[in-house]
XYZ file of C-alpha atoms in Angstrom:
477
model
C 96.926 112.238 83.303
C 97.081 114.721 85.919
C 99.736 114.378 88.784
C 98.392 114.973 91.880
C 100.164 117.988 93.157
C 99.441 119.385 89.384
C 95.301 119.762 90.560
C 96.655 120.333 93.747
C 98.989 123.757 92.518
C 95.794 124.209 90.549
C 92.840 123.947 92.963
C 94.804 126.106 95.065
C 95.455 128.560 92.039
C 91.399 128.869 91.161
C 91.070 129.125 95.389
C 93.121 132.632 95.311
C 91.723 133.662 92.460
C 88.473 134.582 93.993
C 89.604 134.151 97.217
C 87.453 131.255 98.494
C 88.910 131.170 102.123
C 88.119 134.817 102.404
C 83.959 134.828 101.537
C 81.244 133.957 103.521
C 77.372 133.394 103.721
C 75.532 134.655 106.804
C 79.001 135.488 108.297
C 79.919 131.945 108.168
C 83.097 131.469 105.656
C 82.075 128.689 103.829
C 84.896 127.813 101.322
C 87.669 125.856 104.742
C 84.300 123.384 105.181
C 83.699 121.846 101.710
C 87.274 122.399 100.021
C 88.368 118.593 100.810
C 85.072 116.907 98.968
C 84.896 119.536 96.259
C 88.609 118.227 96.135
C 88.244 114.596 96.441
C 85.382 115.068 93.892
C 88.079 117.084 91.480
C 90.164 113.703 91.341
C 87.440 111.480 91.183
C 86.526 112.328 87.777
C 89.999 112.959 86.743
C 89.841 109.362 87.458
C 93.337 109.657 89.570
C 91.579 108.458 92.768
C 89.369 105.033 91.742
C 85.983 105.580 93.786
C 86.027 103.550 97.564
C 82.698 102.672 96.972
C 79.050 102.640 96.430
C 77.395 105.659 97.967
C 75.723 105.444 100.700
C 72.125 107.429 101.617
C 70.723 108.036 97.578
C 68.829 104.603 97.955
C 65.168 104.360 99.265
C 66.840 101.029 101.505
C 69.880 103.440 102.890
C 67.428 106.183 103.566
C 65.105 103.965 105.492
C 67.803 102.252 107.354
C 69.069 105.945 107.941
C 65.738 107.214 109.458
C 65.857 103.278 110.888
C 68.883 104.506 113.074
C 67.831 107.981 113.759
C 64.240 107.089 115.573
C 66.585 104.016 117.312
C 68.825 106.708 119.040
C 66.304 108.095 121.061
C 66.118 105.177 122.999
C 69.281 102.888 122.202
C 72.506 104.590 123.277
C 71.030 108.822 123.803
C 73.679 110.906 124.198
C 71.332 112.805 125.771
C 71.218 110.945 128.285
C 74.585 110.621 129.738
C 76.108 112.765 132.516
C 78.920 115.249 132.992
C 81.991 114.136 132.148
C 84.893 115.483 132.425
C 85.892 114.496 128.425
C 84.027 114.814 125.216
C 85.226 112.032 123.022
C 84.281 111.909 119.460
C 85.069 108.673 118.619
C 86.170 107.003 114.948
C 83.025 104.565 113.798
C 84.759 102.326 111.688
C 86.102 99.853 114.279
C 87.827 96.603 114.745
C 87.225 93.157 115.781
C 88.971 91.879 119.152
C 89.835 88.156 120.084
C 87.033 88.662 122.563
C 84.537 89.909 119.947
C 83.706 93.217 120.811
C 84.389 96.164 118.579
C 87.397 98.273 119.009
C 87.792 101.940 118.184
C 91.977 102.492 117.532
C 92.340 106.206 118.383
C 90.297 106.859 121.503
C 89.833 103.363 123.689
C 93.276 102.541 124.553
C 93.354 106.258 125.757
C 89.979 105.327 127.794
C 91.318 101.678 128.171
C 93.069 101.403 132.559
C 92.332 105.506 132.823
C 90.424 106.919 135.216
C 89.489 109.648 132.344
C 86.125 111.182 133.393
C 85.072 110.926 129.851
C 81.895 109.588 127.753
C 82.612 108.778 124.512
C 79.871 109.177 120.909
C 81.091 108.462 117.230
C 78.215 108.623 113.962
C 77.455 105.445 112.076
C 79.916 103.710 109.115
C 78.495 103.164 106.648
C 75.044 103.111 108.100
C 76.492 100.623 111.316
C 77.771 100.044 114.364
C 79.601 97.583 115.380
C 78.390 95.885 118.593
C 79.283 94.886 121.566
C 81.893 98.225 121.904
C 84.612 97.158 123.606
C 83.565 100.470 126.462
C 80.684 101.173 128.203
C 80.777 104.811 127.253
C 80.117 104.537 124.623
C 76.736 106.569 122.774
C 75.599 107.655 119.164
C 74.944 110.579 117.288
C 72.501 108.980 115.033
C 70.333 111.195 116.617
C 72.098 114.490 115.750
C 73.799 113.520 112.106
C 70.123 112.287 110.369
C 68.012 115.122 111.302
C 71.209 117.201 110.435
C 70.598 114.926 106.917
C 67.000 115.626 107.220
C 66.552 119.474 107.094
C 69.629 119.686 104.427
C 66.999 117.381 102.508
C 64.282 119.145 103.053
C 64.883 123.168 104.131
C 64.728 126.055 101.308
C 67.778 127.254 102.512
C 69.055 129.751 100.123
C 72.356 131.882 99.387
C 71.670 134.974 97.953
C 72.400 135.393 95.010
C 75.030 137.618 94.665
C 77.034 134.283 96.007
C 75.055 132.119 94.203
C 76.478 134.404 90.771
C 79.827 134.579 92.465
C 80.066 130.863 92.865
C 79.233 129.928 89.686
C 82.101 131.691 88.301
C 84.129 129.467 90.179
C 82.015 126.994 89.241
C 83.205 127.390 85.380
C 86.091 127.791 86.351
C 87.042 124.605 88.047
C 85.446 123.346 84.091
C 88.239 125.100 82.407
C 90.993 123.934 84.668
C 89.797 120.614 84.620
C 87.227 119.717 82.329
C 84.886 118.235 84.762
C 82.059 119.410 86.225
C 80.863 120.751 90.805
C 78.846 121.708 91.581
C 79.798 124.556 94.981
C 76.421 125.589 94.829
C 74.806 123.070 95.881
C 77.268 121.957 98.141
C 77.643 125.191 99.322
C 74.295 125.179 100.259
C 74.135 122.238 101.727
C 77.482 123.014 103.782
C 75.577 125.507 105.258
C 71.977 124.161 105.634
C 73.092 120.688 107.321
C 75.456 123.452 109.599
C 71.791 125.549 110.979
C 70.619 122.154 111.437
C 73.363 120.827 113.069
C 74.661 123.632 115.659
C 71.562 123.735 118.116
C 71.669 120.021 118.816
C 75.092 119.415 119.118
C 74.940 122.909 121.350
C 72.438 120.889 123.283
C 74.673 118.181 123.630
C 77.473 119.900 124.653
C 75.041 121.018 127.409
C 74.448 118.403 129.107
C 77.778 116.675 128.881
C 79.418 120.174 130.203
C 82.904 119.056 128.871
C 86.691 120.740 130.178
C 87.706 119.103 126.633
C 86.531 117.669 124.277
C 88.821 114.869 121.692
C 87.760 114.188 118.611
C 89.115 111.439 115.302
C 89.324 113.490 112.235
C 88.748 116.834 111.950
C 87.118 117.839 108.406
C 83.403 117.454 108.610
C 83.110 117.989 111.689
C 83.443 121.340 111.728
C 79.795 121.841 113.086
C 80.824 120.204 116.539
C 83.962 121.984 116.737
C 81.963 125.459 115.769
C 79.632 124.132 118.518
C 82.384 124.023 121.165
C 84.182 127.044 120.371
C 81.029 128.827 121.073
C 81.078 126.898 124.848
C 84.711 127.701 125.378
C 85.115 123.763 125.488
C 88.875 123.735 123.579
C 89.177 120.314 120.603
C 92.081 118.534 120.586
C 92.898 115.935 117.625
C 94.552 112.638 117.504
C 96.221 111.642 113.988
C 94.377 108.726 112.578
C 96.364 108.023 109.843
C 99.237 109.963 107.426
C 99.233 113.379 106.317
C 100.562 114.937 103.514
C 100.501 118.968 102.345
C 98.517 117.518 99.538
C 95.770 116.877 102.176
C 92.967 118.979 101.921
C 91.402 117.691 105.131
C 94.842 119.720 106.943
C 96.842 121.684 104.135
C 95.996 125.211 103.302
C 98.026 127.298 100.875
C 100.257 130.599 102.512
C 99.848 129.521 106.686
C 96.508 129.900 106.482
C 94.090 129.172 109.478
C 90.985 127.107 109.247
C 88.609 129.170 111.603
C 86.607 125.526 112.532
C 89.719 123.937 114.054
C 90.730 121.615 116.498
C 92.353 123.714 119.187
C 95.330 121.177 119.438
C 96.768 118.683 116.859
C 98.142 115.029 118.795
C 101.233 113.767 116.658
C 102.727 110.481 116.318
C 105.775 111.450 115.777
C 107.724 114.571 115.332
C 107.966 112.997 111.696
C 105.108 114.112 111.030
C 104.588 117.838 113.155
C 107.967 119.228 110.199
C 105.975 117.891 107.244
C 104.571 120.483 107.083
C 102.375 123.730 108.609
C 99.064 122.817 110.215
C 96.767 125.076 110.309
C 97.015 125.722 113.828
C 99.826 127.604 116.043
C 103.081 125.301 116.735
C 103.074 125.713 120.760
C 99.572 123.669 119.756
C 101.173 120.944 118.250
C 102.414 117.544 120.663
C 103.599 114.633 119.898
C 102.985 111.433 121.415
C 102.308 108.760 119.282
C 99.758 106.274 118.991
C 98.525 103.965 121.784
C 97.319 101.502 119.711
C 100.607 100.395 117.413
C 102.954 100.569 120.059
C 100.578 97.960 122.466
C 99.671 95.873 119.389
C 103.652 95.447 118.176
C 104.662 95.081 121.675
C 102.430 92.112 121.112
C 103.734 90.472 118.229
C 107.474 91.471 118.950
C 107.039 88.951 121.706
C 105.792 86.137 120.255
C 108.875 83.866 118.557
C 107.193 81.765 117.748
C 104.496 83.642 115.178
C 108.362 84.735 113.138
C 108.225 83.108 109.615
C 111.441 81.412 108.954
C 109.802 80.265 104.975
C 112.262 81.869 102.811
C 111.787 86.162 102.133
C 108.052 87.554 101.770
C 107.146 90.332 100.567
C 103.659 91.595 101.645
C 101.717 94.267 99.525
C 99.750 97.060 101.626
C 96.153 97.934 100.038
C 93.841 100.425 100.083
C 90.234 100.783 98.436
C 91.566 103.989 96.259
C 94.344 102.173 94.791
C 93.337 98.492 94.600
C 93.246 97.360 91.559
C 96.629 99.216 90.250
C 98.632 97.870 93.328
C 96.641 94.065 93.011
C 97.748 93.461 89.597
C 101.273 94.971 90.262
C 101.244 91.744 92.861
C 100.251 89.136 90.948
C 102.644 90.673 87.571
C 105.476 90.361 90.402
C 104.418 86.994 92.045
C 104.983 85.398 87.726
C 107.976 87.243 87.841
C 109.898 86.182 91.624
C 108.316 82.598 91.413
C 109.687 80.981 94.246
C 112.453 83.357 95.709
C 109.617 85.066 97.724
C 106.423 84.335 98.826
C 103.188 86.753 98.097
C 100.578 88.137 100.647
C 97.995 90.555 99.912
C 96.825 92.443 103.113
C 93.344 93.449 101.517
C 91.791 97.106 103.073
C 88.312 96.128 105.505
C 86.289 98.043 103.170
C 88.237 95.316 100.204
C 86.576 92.467 102.477
C 83.813 91.975 100.604
C 84.955 93.046 97.329
C 88.169 91.240 95.688
C 86.882 89.295 94.622
C 84.512 90.616 92.159
C 87.392 93.518 91.752
C 90.689 91.868 92.069
C 89.708 88.629 89.958
C 93.046 88.054 88.727
C 93.931 87.449 92.262
C 91.473 84.603 92.918
C 93.719 82.339 90.463
C 97.095 83.366 92.286
C 99.564 82.168 94.220
C 99.678 85.248 95.722
C 98.085 84.587 99.787
C 95.054 86.934 100.241
C 94.861 87.843 103.907
C 91.102 89.227 105.173
C 89.182 89.702 108.379
C 89.872 85.846 109.124
C 93.691 85.993 108.923
C 96.286 86.820 111.179
C 96.534 91.043 112.190
C 98.761 93.618 110.137
C 100.915 93.406 112.783
C 101.472 89.960 112.989
C 101.714 90.173 109.391
C 104.628 93.282 108.983
C 106.039 90.967 112.060
C 105.938 88.051 109.420
C 107.701 89.519 106.609
C 111.008 90.761 105.367
C 109.577 93.635 102.852
C 106.537 95.729 102.003
C 105.037 97.705 98.759
C 102.292 100.085 99.256
C 101.711 103.407 98.018
C 100.767 105.591 100.606
C 98.308 104.090 103.525
C 98.822 104.721 106.802
C 99.467 101.064 106.756
C 103.250 101.606 105.168
C 103.907 104.371 108.040
C 102.846 101.076 110.619
C 105.914 99.013 108.611
C 107.778 101.293 108.582
C 107.701 100.780 112.510
C 108.807 97.244 112.077
C 111.701 98.277 110.124
C 110.249 96.365 106.664
C 112.417 97.520 103.658
C 109.409 99.492 101.904
C 108.212 100.182 98.564
C 106.744 102.295 97.483
C 103.960 101.943 94.197
C 104.660 105.568 91.614
C 100.707 105.521 90.983
C 98.276 107.824 92.471
C 99.082 108.750 95.787
C 102.534 107.979 96.011
C 103.458 111.854 95.784
C 101.902 111.800 99.895
C 105.146 110.060 100.409
C 107.957 112.251 98.913
C 109.664 112.966 101.141
C 110.810 109.327 102.110
C 112.045 108.689 98.541
C 114.320 111.283 98.905
C 115.616 110.963 101.803
C 116.138 107.121 100.286
C 113.938 105.400 103.164
C 111.746 104.092 100.814
C 112.000 103.499 96.713
C 109.579 104.234 94.981
C 109.505 101.453 91.744
C 107.286 102.130 88.891
C 106.868 98.114 87.264
C 106.925 94.844 88.239
C 110.543 94.493 86.386
C 111.545 97.680 88.338
C 110.263 96.110 91.346
C 112.402 93.240 90.852
C 115.248 94.588 90.107
C 114.995 97.039 93.297
C 115.107 93.716 94.990
C 118.593 92.545 94.028
C 120.389 95.493 94.594
C 119.575 95.736 98.486
C 117.615 97.469 101.387
C 116.737 100.841 101.616
C 118.710 103.128 103.846
C 118.077 103.171 107.929
C 116.230 105.202 109.953
C 115.034 105.487 113.443
C 111.199 104.669 113.817
C 110.511 106.488 116.683
C 110.755 109.557 114.295
C 107.191 108.857 112.894
C 105.777 107.303 116.151
C 106.496 108.522 119.612
C 107.183 105.799 122.342
C 105.591 105.552 126.135
C 102.047 106.859 123.062
C 99.134 105.753 125.830
C 100.834 108.055 129.065
C 101.957 110.552 127.004
C 98.216 111.109 125.150
C 97.449 110.671 129.009
C 99.207 112.992 130.772
C 98.382 115.542 127.834
C 94.726 115.771 128.404
C 95.778 116.152 132.136
C 97.341 119.346 131.016
C 95.134 120.827 129.346
C 92.128 119.801 131.619
C 94.415 121.685 134.102
C 94.404 124.597 132.374
C 90.857 124.795 131.640
C 90.359 124.709 135.276
C 93.156 127.500 136.136
C 91.632 129.628 133.770
C 87.763 129.625 135.182
């Protein structure tokens, strides 16, 4: 099987050979908008990535659900019925439930809570649902906007010039020859440009209604039309880092230091490690290291609760994620057979695995492993109890480093994302349960400073930087 670095290099070679970044339709450089999806599809077809879950939107049930969300949004949490605000936050829709029953966005809500920022927050649905009640009264939905864009994409007769169709078909053939998989560049580009045509005026209307001085979002890739609308109205866009990024992440990494047209004006990182890892498609003076407010706050809570610290002996915590869950869970099951009672093993599911793990990972059901889902201790409580963590490349692995855990990564799809820390000795790569057991016996990994990954005083850092950007905008008016 080909590795991600190999696919990454070949993919970049095709982009360069066909000059895809410079290709335009109606003046729009479309490739930067679609390349991440194309890359993911190539990796899925090659078996490098596992399917993260069933595709939504293809069944009639899903389509009717989308229509329901669209029409409901006219009456419920309509973003066009809000007033003027200094900040427009575009939140992450996958929320976490708190003890009080409300649902919390890990990235934007810690900034909004307890602050006097004049702001409104919007979100699209997560798997055709919104988690209610949200923890903030500031939240509005963008279902009306997003699903009108989807409808237009489905029914419009948007066409690409024949010369461009022919060019993309030649590129499709190159992808076929290099990877042995079929990619629909023509259809993907057409859909993206059709959706953009519908979304731009809708987002422009939202910006006219809210009249923000600054927009703040989580996950910029996939929101290019929103960013373009902000650029047209002169609204600077700030992105809050939401997860692990590396030179292999096509949402952020562009070859040859290229700039991305539809990209935020500012990027707030978790810590200095991330800004130094690779070059973002952004001037370095607009990249700020601020920290991760949710992690810092929750870690302070669990580290203050001495009674949760386990005294039952060494504990190994496996951190799952859907794209590598089958391989990692088998690795955990085989490890449990090797270590016996010498270590206790916890397998922490990713939220998207809660309802499917018994079907997808049946080998865990009768194993001595403790499988933890939504009803269990929080991830940070598990970190506080654990001595060792095992994962591949999820953000949670870096969060475990914040708790100074001995860290091991399984050498499977995605481990390349953490190769720099492997080379430094901060984490140890293992290829089999047997080699993992040997490494456990040999001792801990290298020492490191957790603040390298997550800067301290994060909530104040974010608020101060946002206010600074706001003041810059006001001074320039």
